[in-house]
Coordinates of C-alpha atoms and ligand atoms in Angstrom, one line a residue:
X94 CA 243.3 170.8 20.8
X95 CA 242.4 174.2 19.6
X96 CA 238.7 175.4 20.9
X97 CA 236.2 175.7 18.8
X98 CA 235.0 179.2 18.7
X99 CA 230.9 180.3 18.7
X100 CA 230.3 182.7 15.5
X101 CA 229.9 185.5 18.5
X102 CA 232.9 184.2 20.0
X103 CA 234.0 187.7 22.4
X104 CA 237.7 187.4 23.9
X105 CA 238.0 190.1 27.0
X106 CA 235.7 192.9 27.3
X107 CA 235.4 192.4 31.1
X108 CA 233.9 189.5 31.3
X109 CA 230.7 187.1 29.8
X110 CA 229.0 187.8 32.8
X111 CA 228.6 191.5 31.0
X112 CA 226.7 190.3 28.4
X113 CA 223.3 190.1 29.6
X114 CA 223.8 193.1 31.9
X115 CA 225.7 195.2 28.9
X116 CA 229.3 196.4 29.8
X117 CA 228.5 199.5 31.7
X118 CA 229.1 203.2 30.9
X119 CA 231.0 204.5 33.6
X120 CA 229.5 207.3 35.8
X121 CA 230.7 211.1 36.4
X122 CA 233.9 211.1 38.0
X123 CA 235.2 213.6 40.7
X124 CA 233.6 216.6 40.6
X125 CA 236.9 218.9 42.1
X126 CA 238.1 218.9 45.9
X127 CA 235.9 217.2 48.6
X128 CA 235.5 216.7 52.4
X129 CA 234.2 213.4 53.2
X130 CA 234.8 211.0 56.8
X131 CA 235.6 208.1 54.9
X132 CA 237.2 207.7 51.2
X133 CA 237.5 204.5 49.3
X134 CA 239.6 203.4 46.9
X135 CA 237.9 201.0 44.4
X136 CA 234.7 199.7 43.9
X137 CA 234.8 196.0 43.7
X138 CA 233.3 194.3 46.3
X139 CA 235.7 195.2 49.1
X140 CA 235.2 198.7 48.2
X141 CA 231.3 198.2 48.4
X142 CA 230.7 196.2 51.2
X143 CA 233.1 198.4 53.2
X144 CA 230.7 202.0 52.4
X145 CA 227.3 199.6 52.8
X146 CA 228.1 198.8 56.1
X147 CA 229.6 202.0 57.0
X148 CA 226.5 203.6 55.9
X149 CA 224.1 200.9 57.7
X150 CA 226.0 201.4 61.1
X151 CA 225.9 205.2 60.8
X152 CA 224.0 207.3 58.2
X153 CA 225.1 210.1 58.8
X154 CA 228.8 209.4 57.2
X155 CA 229.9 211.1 54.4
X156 CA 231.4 208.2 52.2
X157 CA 233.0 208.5 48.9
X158 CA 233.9 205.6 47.0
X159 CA 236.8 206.6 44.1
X160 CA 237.0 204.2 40.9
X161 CA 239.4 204.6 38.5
X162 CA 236.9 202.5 35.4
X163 CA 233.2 201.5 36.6
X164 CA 232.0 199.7 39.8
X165 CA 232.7 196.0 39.4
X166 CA 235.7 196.6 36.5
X167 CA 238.1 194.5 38.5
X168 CA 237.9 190.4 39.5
X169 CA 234.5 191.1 41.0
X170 CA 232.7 191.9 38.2
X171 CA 235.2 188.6 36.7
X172 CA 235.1 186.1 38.8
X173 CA 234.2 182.6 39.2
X174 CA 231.2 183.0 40.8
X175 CA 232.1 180.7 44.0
X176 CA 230.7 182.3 47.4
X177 CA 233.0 180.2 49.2
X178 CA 233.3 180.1 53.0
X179 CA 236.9 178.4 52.3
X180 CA 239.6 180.6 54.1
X181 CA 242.2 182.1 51.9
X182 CA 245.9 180.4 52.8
X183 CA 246.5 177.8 55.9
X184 CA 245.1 177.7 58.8
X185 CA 247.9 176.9 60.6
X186 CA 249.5 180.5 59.5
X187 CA 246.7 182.7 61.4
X188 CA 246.6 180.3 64.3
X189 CA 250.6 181.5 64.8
X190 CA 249.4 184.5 66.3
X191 CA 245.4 183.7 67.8
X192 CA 246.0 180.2 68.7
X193 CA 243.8 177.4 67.3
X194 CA 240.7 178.6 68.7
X195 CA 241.2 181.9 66.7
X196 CA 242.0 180.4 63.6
X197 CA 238.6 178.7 63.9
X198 CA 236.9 181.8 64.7
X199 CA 238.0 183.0 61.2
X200 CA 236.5 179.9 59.5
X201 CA 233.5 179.6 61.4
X202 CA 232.9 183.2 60.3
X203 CA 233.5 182.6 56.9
X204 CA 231.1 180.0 56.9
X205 CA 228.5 182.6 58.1
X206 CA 229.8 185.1 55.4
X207 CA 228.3 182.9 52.6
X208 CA 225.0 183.4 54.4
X209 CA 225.3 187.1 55.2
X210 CA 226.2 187.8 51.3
X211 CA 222.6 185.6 50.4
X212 CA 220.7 187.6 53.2
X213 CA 221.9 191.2 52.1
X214 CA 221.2 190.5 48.7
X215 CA 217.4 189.1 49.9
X216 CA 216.9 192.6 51.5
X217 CA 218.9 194.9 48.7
X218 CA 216.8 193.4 46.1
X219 CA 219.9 191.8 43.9
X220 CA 219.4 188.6 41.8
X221 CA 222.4 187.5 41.7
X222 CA 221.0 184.2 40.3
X223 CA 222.0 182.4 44.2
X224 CA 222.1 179.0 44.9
X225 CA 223.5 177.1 47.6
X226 CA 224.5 174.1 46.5
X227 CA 227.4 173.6 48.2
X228 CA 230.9 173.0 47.1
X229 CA 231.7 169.9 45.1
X230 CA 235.7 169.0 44.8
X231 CA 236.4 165.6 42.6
X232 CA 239.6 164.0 42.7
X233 CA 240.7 162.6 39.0
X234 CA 243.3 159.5 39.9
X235 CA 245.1 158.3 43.0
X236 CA 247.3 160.7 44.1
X237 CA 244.7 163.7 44.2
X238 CA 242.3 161.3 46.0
X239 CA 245.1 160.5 48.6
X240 CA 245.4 164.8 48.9
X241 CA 241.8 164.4 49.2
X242 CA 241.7 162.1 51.5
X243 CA 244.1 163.8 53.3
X244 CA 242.6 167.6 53.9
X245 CA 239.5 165.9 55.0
X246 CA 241.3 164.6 58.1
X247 CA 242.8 167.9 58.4
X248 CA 239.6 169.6 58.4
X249 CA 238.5 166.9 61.1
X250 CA 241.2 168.0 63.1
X251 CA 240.6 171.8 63.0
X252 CA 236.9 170.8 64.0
X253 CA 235.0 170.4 61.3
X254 CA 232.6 167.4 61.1
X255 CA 230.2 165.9 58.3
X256 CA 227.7 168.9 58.6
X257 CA 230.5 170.8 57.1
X258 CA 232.2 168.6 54.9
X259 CA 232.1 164.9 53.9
X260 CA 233.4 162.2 51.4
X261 CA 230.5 161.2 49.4
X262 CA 230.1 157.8 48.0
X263 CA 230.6 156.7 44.3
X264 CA 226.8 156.7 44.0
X265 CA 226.1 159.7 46.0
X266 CA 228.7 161.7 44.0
X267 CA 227.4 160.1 40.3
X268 CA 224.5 161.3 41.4
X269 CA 225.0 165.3 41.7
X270 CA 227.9 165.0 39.0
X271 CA 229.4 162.8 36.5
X272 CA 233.2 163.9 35.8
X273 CA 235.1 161.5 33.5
X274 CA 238.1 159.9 35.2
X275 CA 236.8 161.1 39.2
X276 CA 238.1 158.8 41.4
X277 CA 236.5 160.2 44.7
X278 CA 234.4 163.7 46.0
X279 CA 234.0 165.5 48.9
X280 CA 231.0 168.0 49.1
X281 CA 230.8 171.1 51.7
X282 CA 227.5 173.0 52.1
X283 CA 229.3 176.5 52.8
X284 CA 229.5 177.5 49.0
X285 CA 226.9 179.4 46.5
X286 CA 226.6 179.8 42.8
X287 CA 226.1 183.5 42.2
X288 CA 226.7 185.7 39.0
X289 CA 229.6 187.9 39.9
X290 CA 229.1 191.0 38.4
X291 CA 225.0 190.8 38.9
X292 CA 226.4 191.3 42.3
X293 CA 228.9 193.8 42.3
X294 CA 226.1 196.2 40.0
X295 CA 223.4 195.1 42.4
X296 CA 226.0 196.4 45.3
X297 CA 226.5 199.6 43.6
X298 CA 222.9 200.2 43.3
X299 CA 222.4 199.0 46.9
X300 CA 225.7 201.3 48.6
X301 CA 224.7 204.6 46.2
X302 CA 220.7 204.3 47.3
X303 CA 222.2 204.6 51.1
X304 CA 223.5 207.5 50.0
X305 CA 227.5 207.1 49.1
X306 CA 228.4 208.5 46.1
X307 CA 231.1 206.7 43.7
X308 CA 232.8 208.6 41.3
X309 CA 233.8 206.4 38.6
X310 CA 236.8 206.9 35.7
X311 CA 238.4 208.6 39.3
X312 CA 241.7 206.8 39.3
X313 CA 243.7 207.9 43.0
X314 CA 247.1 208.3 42.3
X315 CA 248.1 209.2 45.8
X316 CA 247.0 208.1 48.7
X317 CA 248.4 209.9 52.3
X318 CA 247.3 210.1 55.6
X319 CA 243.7 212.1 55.3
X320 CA 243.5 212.1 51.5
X321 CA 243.2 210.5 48.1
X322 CA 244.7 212.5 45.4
X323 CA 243.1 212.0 42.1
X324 CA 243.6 214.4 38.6
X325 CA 240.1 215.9 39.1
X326 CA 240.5 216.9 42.9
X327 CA 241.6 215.7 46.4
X328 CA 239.3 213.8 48.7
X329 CA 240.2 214.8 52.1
X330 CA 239.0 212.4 54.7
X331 CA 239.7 210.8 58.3
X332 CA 240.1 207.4 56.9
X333 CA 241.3 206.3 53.4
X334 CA 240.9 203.0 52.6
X335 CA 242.8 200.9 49.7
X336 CA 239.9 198.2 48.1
X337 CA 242.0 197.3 45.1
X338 CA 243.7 193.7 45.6
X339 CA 245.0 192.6 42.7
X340 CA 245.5 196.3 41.5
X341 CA 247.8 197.4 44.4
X342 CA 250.8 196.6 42.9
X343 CA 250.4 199.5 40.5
X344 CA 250.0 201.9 43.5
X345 CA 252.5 204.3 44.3
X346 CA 254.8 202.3 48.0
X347 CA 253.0 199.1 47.1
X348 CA 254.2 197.7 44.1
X349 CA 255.5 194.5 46.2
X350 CA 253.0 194.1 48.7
X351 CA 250.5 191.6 46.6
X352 CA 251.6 189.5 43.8
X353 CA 249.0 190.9 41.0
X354 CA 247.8 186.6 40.1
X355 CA 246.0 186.3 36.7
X356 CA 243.1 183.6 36.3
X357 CA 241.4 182.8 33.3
X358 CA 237.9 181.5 32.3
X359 CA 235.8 179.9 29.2
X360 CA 231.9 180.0 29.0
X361 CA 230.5 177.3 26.6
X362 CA 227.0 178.1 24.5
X363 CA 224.5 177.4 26.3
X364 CA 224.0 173.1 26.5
X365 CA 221.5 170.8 25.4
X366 CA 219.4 168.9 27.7
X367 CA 221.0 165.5 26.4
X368 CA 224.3 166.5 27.8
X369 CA 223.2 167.3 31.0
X370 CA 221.7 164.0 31.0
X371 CA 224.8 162.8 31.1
X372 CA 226.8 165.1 33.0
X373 CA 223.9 166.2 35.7
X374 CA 224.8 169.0 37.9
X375 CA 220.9 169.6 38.6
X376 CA 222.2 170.8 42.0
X377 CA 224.0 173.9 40.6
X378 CA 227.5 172.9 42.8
X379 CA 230.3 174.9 42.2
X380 CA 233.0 172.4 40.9
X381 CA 236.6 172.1 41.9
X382 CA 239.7 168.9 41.6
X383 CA 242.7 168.4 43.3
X384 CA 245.2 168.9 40.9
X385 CA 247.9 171.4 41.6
X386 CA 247.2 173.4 38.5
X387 CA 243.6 173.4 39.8
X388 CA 240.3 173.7 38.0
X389 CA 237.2 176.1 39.2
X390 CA 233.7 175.8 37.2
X391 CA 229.9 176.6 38.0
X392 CA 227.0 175.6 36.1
X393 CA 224.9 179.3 34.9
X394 CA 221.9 180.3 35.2
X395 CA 221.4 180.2 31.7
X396 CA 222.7 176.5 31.3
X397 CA 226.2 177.0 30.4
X398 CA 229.6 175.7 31.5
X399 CA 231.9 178.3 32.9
X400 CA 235.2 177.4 33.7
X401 CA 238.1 178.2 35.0
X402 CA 242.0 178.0 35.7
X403 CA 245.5 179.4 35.5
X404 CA 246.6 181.0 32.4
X405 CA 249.5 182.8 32.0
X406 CA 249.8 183.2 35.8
X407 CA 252.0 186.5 36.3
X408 CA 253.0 189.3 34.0
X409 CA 256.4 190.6 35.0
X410 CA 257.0 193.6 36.8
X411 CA 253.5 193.2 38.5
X412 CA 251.9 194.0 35.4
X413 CA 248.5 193.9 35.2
X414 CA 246.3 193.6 32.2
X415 CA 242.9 195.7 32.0
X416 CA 240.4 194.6 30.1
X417 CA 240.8 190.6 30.2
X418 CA 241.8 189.4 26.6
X419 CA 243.0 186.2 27.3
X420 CA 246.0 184.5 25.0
X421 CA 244.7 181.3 22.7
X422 CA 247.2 179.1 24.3
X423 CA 245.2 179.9 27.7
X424 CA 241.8 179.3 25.7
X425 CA 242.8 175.8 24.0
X426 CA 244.1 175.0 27.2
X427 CA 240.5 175.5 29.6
X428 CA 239.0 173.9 27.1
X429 CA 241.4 170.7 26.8
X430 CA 240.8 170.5 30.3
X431 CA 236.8 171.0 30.3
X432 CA 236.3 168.5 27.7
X433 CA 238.3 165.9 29.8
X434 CA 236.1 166.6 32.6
X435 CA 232.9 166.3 30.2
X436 CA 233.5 164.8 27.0
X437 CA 229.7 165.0 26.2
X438 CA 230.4 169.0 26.2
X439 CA 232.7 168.2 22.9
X440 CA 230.4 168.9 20.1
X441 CA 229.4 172.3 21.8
X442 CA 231.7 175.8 21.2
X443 CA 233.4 178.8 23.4
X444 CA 231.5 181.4 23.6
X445 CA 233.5 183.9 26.0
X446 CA 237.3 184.2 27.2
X447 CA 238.4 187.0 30.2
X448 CA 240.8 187.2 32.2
X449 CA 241.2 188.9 35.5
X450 CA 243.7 189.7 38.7
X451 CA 244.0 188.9 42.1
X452 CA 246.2 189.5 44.7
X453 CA 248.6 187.0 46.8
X454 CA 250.7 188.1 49.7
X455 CA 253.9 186.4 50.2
X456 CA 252.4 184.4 52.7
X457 CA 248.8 183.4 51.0
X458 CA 246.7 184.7 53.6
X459 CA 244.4 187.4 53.8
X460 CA 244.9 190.5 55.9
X461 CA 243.1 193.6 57.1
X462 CA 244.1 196.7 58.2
X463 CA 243.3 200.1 59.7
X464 CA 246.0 202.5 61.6
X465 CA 244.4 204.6 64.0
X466 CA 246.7 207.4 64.1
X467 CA 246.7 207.8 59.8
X468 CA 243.1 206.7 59.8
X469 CA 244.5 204.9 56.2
X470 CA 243.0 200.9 55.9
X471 CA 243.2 198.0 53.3
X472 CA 241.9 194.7 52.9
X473 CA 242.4 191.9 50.3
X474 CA 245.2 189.1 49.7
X475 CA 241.9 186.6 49.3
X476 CA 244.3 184.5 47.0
X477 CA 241.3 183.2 44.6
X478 CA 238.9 183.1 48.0
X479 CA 237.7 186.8 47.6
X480 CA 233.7 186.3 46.6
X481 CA 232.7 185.6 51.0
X482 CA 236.3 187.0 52.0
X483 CA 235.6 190.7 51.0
X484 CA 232.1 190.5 53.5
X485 CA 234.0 189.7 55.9
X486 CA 236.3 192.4 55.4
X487 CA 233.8 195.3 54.9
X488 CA 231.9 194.2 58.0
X489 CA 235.8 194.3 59.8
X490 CA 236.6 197.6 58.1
X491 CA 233.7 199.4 58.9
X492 CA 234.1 198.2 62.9
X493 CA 238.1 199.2 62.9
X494 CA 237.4 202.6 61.2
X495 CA 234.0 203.2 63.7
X496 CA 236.6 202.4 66.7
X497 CA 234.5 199.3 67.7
X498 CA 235.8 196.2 69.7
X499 CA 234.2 193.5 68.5
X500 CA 234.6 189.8 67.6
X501 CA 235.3 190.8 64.0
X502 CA 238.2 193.2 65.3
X503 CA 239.5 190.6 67.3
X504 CA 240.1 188.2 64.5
X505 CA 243.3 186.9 63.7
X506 CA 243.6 188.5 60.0
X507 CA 243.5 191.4 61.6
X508 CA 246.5 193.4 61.6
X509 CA 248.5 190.9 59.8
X510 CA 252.1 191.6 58.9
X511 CA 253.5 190.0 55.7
X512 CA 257.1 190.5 54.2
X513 CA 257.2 192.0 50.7
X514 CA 257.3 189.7 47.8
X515 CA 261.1 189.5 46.0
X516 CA 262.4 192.6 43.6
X517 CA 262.2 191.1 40.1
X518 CA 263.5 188.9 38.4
X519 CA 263.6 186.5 41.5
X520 CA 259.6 187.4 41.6
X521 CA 259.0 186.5 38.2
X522 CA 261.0 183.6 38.0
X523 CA 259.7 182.0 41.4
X524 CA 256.0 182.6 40.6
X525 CA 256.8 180.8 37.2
X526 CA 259.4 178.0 38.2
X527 CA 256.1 176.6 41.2
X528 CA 253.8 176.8 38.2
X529 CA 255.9 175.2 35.7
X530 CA 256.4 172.6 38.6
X531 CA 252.7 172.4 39.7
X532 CA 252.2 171.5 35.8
X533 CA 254.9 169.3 35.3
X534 CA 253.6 167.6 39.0
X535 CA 250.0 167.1 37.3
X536 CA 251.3 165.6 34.3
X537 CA 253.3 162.8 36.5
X538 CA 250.4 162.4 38.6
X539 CA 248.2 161.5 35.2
X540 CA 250.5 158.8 34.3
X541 CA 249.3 157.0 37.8
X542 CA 251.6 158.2 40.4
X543 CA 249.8 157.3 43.8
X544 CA 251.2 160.1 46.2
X545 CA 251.9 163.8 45.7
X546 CA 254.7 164.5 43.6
X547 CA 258.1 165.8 44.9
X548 CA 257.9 168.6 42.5
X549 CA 254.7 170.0 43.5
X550 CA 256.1 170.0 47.1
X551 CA 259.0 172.0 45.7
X552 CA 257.3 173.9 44.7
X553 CA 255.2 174.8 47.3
X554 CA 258.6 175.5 49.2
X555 CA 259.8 178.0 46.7
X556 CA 257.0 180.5 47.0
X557 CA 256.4 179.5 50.9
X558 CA 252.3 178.1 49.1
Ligands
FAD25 C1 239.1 185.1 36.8 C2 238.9 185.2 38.4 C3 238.1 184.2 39.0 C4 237.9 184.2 40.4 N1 237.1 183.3 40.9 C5 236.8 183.5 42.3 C6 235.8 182.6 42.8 O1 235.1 181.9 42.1 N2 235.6 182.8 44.2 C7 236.3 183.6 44.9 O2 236.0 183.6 46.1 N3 237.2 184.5 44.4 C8 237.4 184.4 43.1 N4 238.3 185.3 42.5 C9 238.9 186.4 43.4 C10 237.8 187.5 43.7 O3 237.1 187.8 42.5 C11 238.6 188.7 44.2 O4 239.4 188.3 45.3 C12 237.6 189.8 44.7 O5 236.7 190.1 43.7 C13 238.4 191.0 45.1 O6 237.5 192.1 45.2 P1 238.1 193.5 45.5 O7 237.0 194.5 45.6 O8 239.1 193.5 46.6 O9 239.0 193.8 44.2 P2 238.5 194.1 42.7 O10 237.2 193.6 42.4 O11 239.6 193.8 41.8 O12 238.2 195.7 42.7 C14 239.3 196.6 42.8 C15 238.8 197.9 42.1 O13 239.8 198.9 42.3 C16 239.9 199.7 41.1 N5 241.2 200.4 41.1 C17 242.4 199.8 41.0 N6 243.3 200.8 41.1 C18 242.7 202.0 41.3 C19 243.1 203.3 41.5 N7 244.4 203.6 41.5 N8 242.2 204.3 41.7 C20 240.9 203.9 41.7 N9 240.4 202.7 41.6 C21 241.3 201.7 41.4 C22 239.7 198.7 40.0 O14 239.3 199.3 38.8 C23 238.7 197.7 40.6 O15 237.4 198.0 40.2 C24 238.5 185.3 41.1 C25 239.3 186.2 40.5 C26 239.5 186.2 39.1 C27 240.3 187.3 38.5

C-alpha cells in the first residue's frame, strides 16, 4: 500500500526528531594545528560520553572532540529512541572469553546504564523527554511466540528472573497495548523512551560547558598513533579515539571492520485521542515483535507513532548515505507494517522518513578498545543496541585511557578481537541473501507455521547472526 504522505511530508534531512529542535548549523571547525591529551573522533554519543567523563574524572584534560558535520549528525541524533539495557549480540559469545559470570557482569551493567543515562541527564539539565516504561516485545502468531517463549527461558538461565523480565498475561498485556494479531508479550523494566537527538544536543551542551571543545565540519582523514589529521590542521594527542560506528567503514585501514547497517523510520502526525483509545500505550513502552525482519517503535512526546525497521539494509561497498532520504519502497513498506500493528492508525498520514547507519562486526557483538603503547581507542559494534551501549563505553574509555583497573576495564567486551567482514561481493551478497531469507522466513511464518523457519536459521548461519 503506498503511504499516505502529510502536506509537510519531509523525507531525510537528519531526522524528525530535528524538527522541533531545528537541524542545527554546525559550529567553527579546526582552528589550525593543536596539542590536546585526548582527541576524539565523532560526536555522537560515543564521542560525548567518552570527553564528559574524561572531563568529570579529571578537569584538567585538554579534550578535543573532531566532527566532520554537527554533534549528533550520525544514528544518535537518528535513532529509535530505545535506552535499552539489552546487550548487543549473544551472550554466549562474550562468556567465550570471561566465563558466564563475566558475561553477566556485562548485562547487569547494561541494565544500570539505562539508569546512569536518566541520572546524568537529571544533573546536565537535558529533557530528553524520559520515561521508563520498560520494554514491551509482542509476538504476532505461533512461531514468534514459541522464539518468545523460548529467550525467556534463556534469559532465566543466564539469571535473570521476573524483576527483570516476564511473560505478561493476555489481559495484562491488552492492557498497556493492543497490537492487532499479538499472540503473546513479554515486558522488561530496563528500557526508556527518550528523544534521540534532544539527547545528543543536550550532551554537546553538557561536554562543551565542562570545557571540551568540538570542532564541527572537522572531518579526520587520518588517524595515527598521537594524531588526527584533518584539512584544517593536526590534533596531536596521547590518545585518539575513533567514536564513529557505522561511519568506520569509510575510514582510511577500516573499511572492513564494521558492516555500515542502514535502518529506517516513519513518524505519523500526531494521533487523535480516539485511536489511542483503542490502541493505549499510556505507559509510553518502547515496542518490539519477534519477527526476523523485526520491528522497533516508541510512542513521542508529542503523541505520535514512530517506527521503525530494515530498509534497504546495506549499500555495497560499505557505502554509507549522509543525510537519511529514505527510498518509497522502504516508506510503503514501515507503514504496511505499522498499520498491521494498528489499523486504527489507518486514516492518519506520514509525516517524516530518515534513515540512518550503524555498525555490525562480523560477530554481532560490541567491542572496546584502547592500546597502551599507541594511546589510539574505539568503541562501537552496538548492532541496533547503541542508545545504553555507548555509556557504557564512554565510562570504559575514559577508565582504559586514565590507566585505571576497574570493574568496567575488566569486562569482557573489552579488548575484543573480531575477524574482518568478507571483501565484496561475498559482503554484499551475504548481508542480502540472510535478509532476503529473514523476509522470505516471516512471510512462511504468517501463513501459520508453528516453529522457526529453516530459512531464517540459514540464515543466521550465513552471516554467523
Ligand atoms: C535509524 C536508527 C535507529 C536506531 N535505533 C536504536 C534504538 O532505538 N536503540 C538503540 O540502542 N540503538 C539504536 N540505533 C543505534 C544507535 O543509534 C547507535 O548505535 C549509536 O547512536 C551510535 O553512536 P555513536 O556515537 O557511536 O555513532 P554516531 O552517532 O553515528 O556518531 C558518529 C559520528 O562520527 C562522525 N564522523 C564519521 N566519520 C568522521 C570523520 N572521518 N571525521 C570526523 N567525524 C566523523 C559522524 O558525522 C557522526 O556524527 C539506531 C540506529 C539507527 C540508524
Amino acid at each position: 500500500m503506498t503511504a499516505p504522505l502529510s502536506p509537510g511530508f519531509v523525507n531525510g534531512e537528519v531526522s524528525f526528531w530535528y524538527r522541533s529542535l531545528g537541524v542545527p548549523a554546525p559550529g567553527e571547525p579546526l582552528g589550525g594545528d593543536l596539542q590536546a591529551d585526548v582527541a576524539v573522533v565523532g560526536a555522537g554519543y560515543t564521542g560525548l560520553w567518552t570527553a564528559y567523563y574524561l572531563k568529570k574524572a579529571d578537569p584538567s584534560l585538554r579534550v578535543v572532540v573532531l566532527e566532520k558535520q554537527f554533534a549528533g549528525f550520525g544514528a544518535s541524533g537518528r535513532n529509535g529512541g530505545w535506552l535499552t539495557g539489552a546487550l548487543a549480540g549473544s551472550p554466549e559469545r562474550y562468556a567465550k572469553t570471561h566465563g558466564r559470570d563475566g558475561a553477566r557482569r556485562l548485562q547487569r551493567a547494561m541494565f544500570e546504564a539505562v539508569d546512569e543515562v536518566i541520572r546524568v541527564a537529571g544533573e546536565e539539565g537535558i529533557d530528553a523527554d524520559i520515561v521508563k516504561g520498560g520494554l514491551l516485545t509482542v509476538a504476532r502468531g505461533p512461531a514468534q511466540d514459541l522464539r518468545l517463549r523460548e529467550e525467556l527461558t534463556g534469559q532465566r538461565a543466564w539469571g535473570w528472573d521476573a524483576a527483570d523480565v516476564r511473560l505478561l498475561t493476555r489481559d495484562e498485556m491488552d492492557d498497556r497495548l493492543r497490537v492487532a494479531g499479538a499472540t503473546g508479550a513479554t515486558w522488561s523494566p530496563h528500557c526508556a523512551r527518550i528523544q534521540p537527538a534532544k539527547l545528543v544536543r543536550g550532551l554537546a551542551r553538557a561536554v562543551r560547558d565542562l570545557g571540551v571543545e568540538i570542532c564541527e565540519q572537522t572531518p579526520v582523514t587520518e588517524i595515527a598513533p598521537g594524531r588526527a589529521v584533518t584539512p584544517y590542521g593536526t590534533v596531536r594527542a596521547d590518545h585518539v579515539l575513533r567514536c564513529t560506528e557505522g561511519f568506520t567503514a569509510t575510514i582510511a585501514g577500516h573499511h572492513r571492520d564494521w558492516l555500515p547497517m542502514n535502518s529506517s523510520m516513519i513518524v505519523t502526525e500526531p494521533l487523535p485521542e480516539g485511536v489511542w483509545a483503542e490502541i493505549g500505550w499510556q505507559g509510553r513502552e518502547l515496542l518490539g515483535d519477534m519477527a526476523h525482519y523485526y520491528m522497533y517503535a516508541q510512542r513521542t512526546a508529542d503523541d505520535r507513532i514512530a517506527f521503525g525497521g530494515r530498509g534497504r539494509p546495506y549499500l555495497y561497498g560499505s557505502r554509507v548515505d549522509e543525510r537519511g532520504r529514505t527510498h518509497d519502497w522502504t516508506v510503503d513498506a514501515l507503514w504496511d507494517l505499522l498499520v498491521s500493528f494498528f489499523p486504527a492508525v489507518a486514516g492518519s498520514r506520514v509525516e517524516h522518513a530518515w534513515s540512518g547507519v550503524l555498525g555490525v562486526p562480523r560477530d554481532w557483538c560490541s567491542a572496546v578498545h584502547v592500546d597502551p603503547a599507541t594511546g589510539l581507542g574505539w568503541a562501537g559494534g552496538y548492532t541496533g543496541h547503541g542508545v545504553t551501549t555507548t555509556n557504557l563505553a564512554g565510562r570504559t574509555l575514559c577508565d582504559l585511557v586514565l590507566r585505571r583497573d576497574t570493574e568496567l576495564t575488566r569486562m569482557p567486551w573489552v579488548d575484543r578481537r573480531v575477524r574482518a567482514w568478507e571483501p565484496e561481493p561475498l559482503r554484499w551478497l551475504g548481508v542480502h541473501s540472510m535478509y532476503r531469507l529473514y523476509r522470505l522466513a516471516d512471510a512462511r511464518e504468517r501463513r501459520g507455521m508453528t516453529r522457526t523457519s529453516v530459512l531464517a536459521r540459514i540464515a543466521d548461519k550465513i552471516t554467523g547472526h
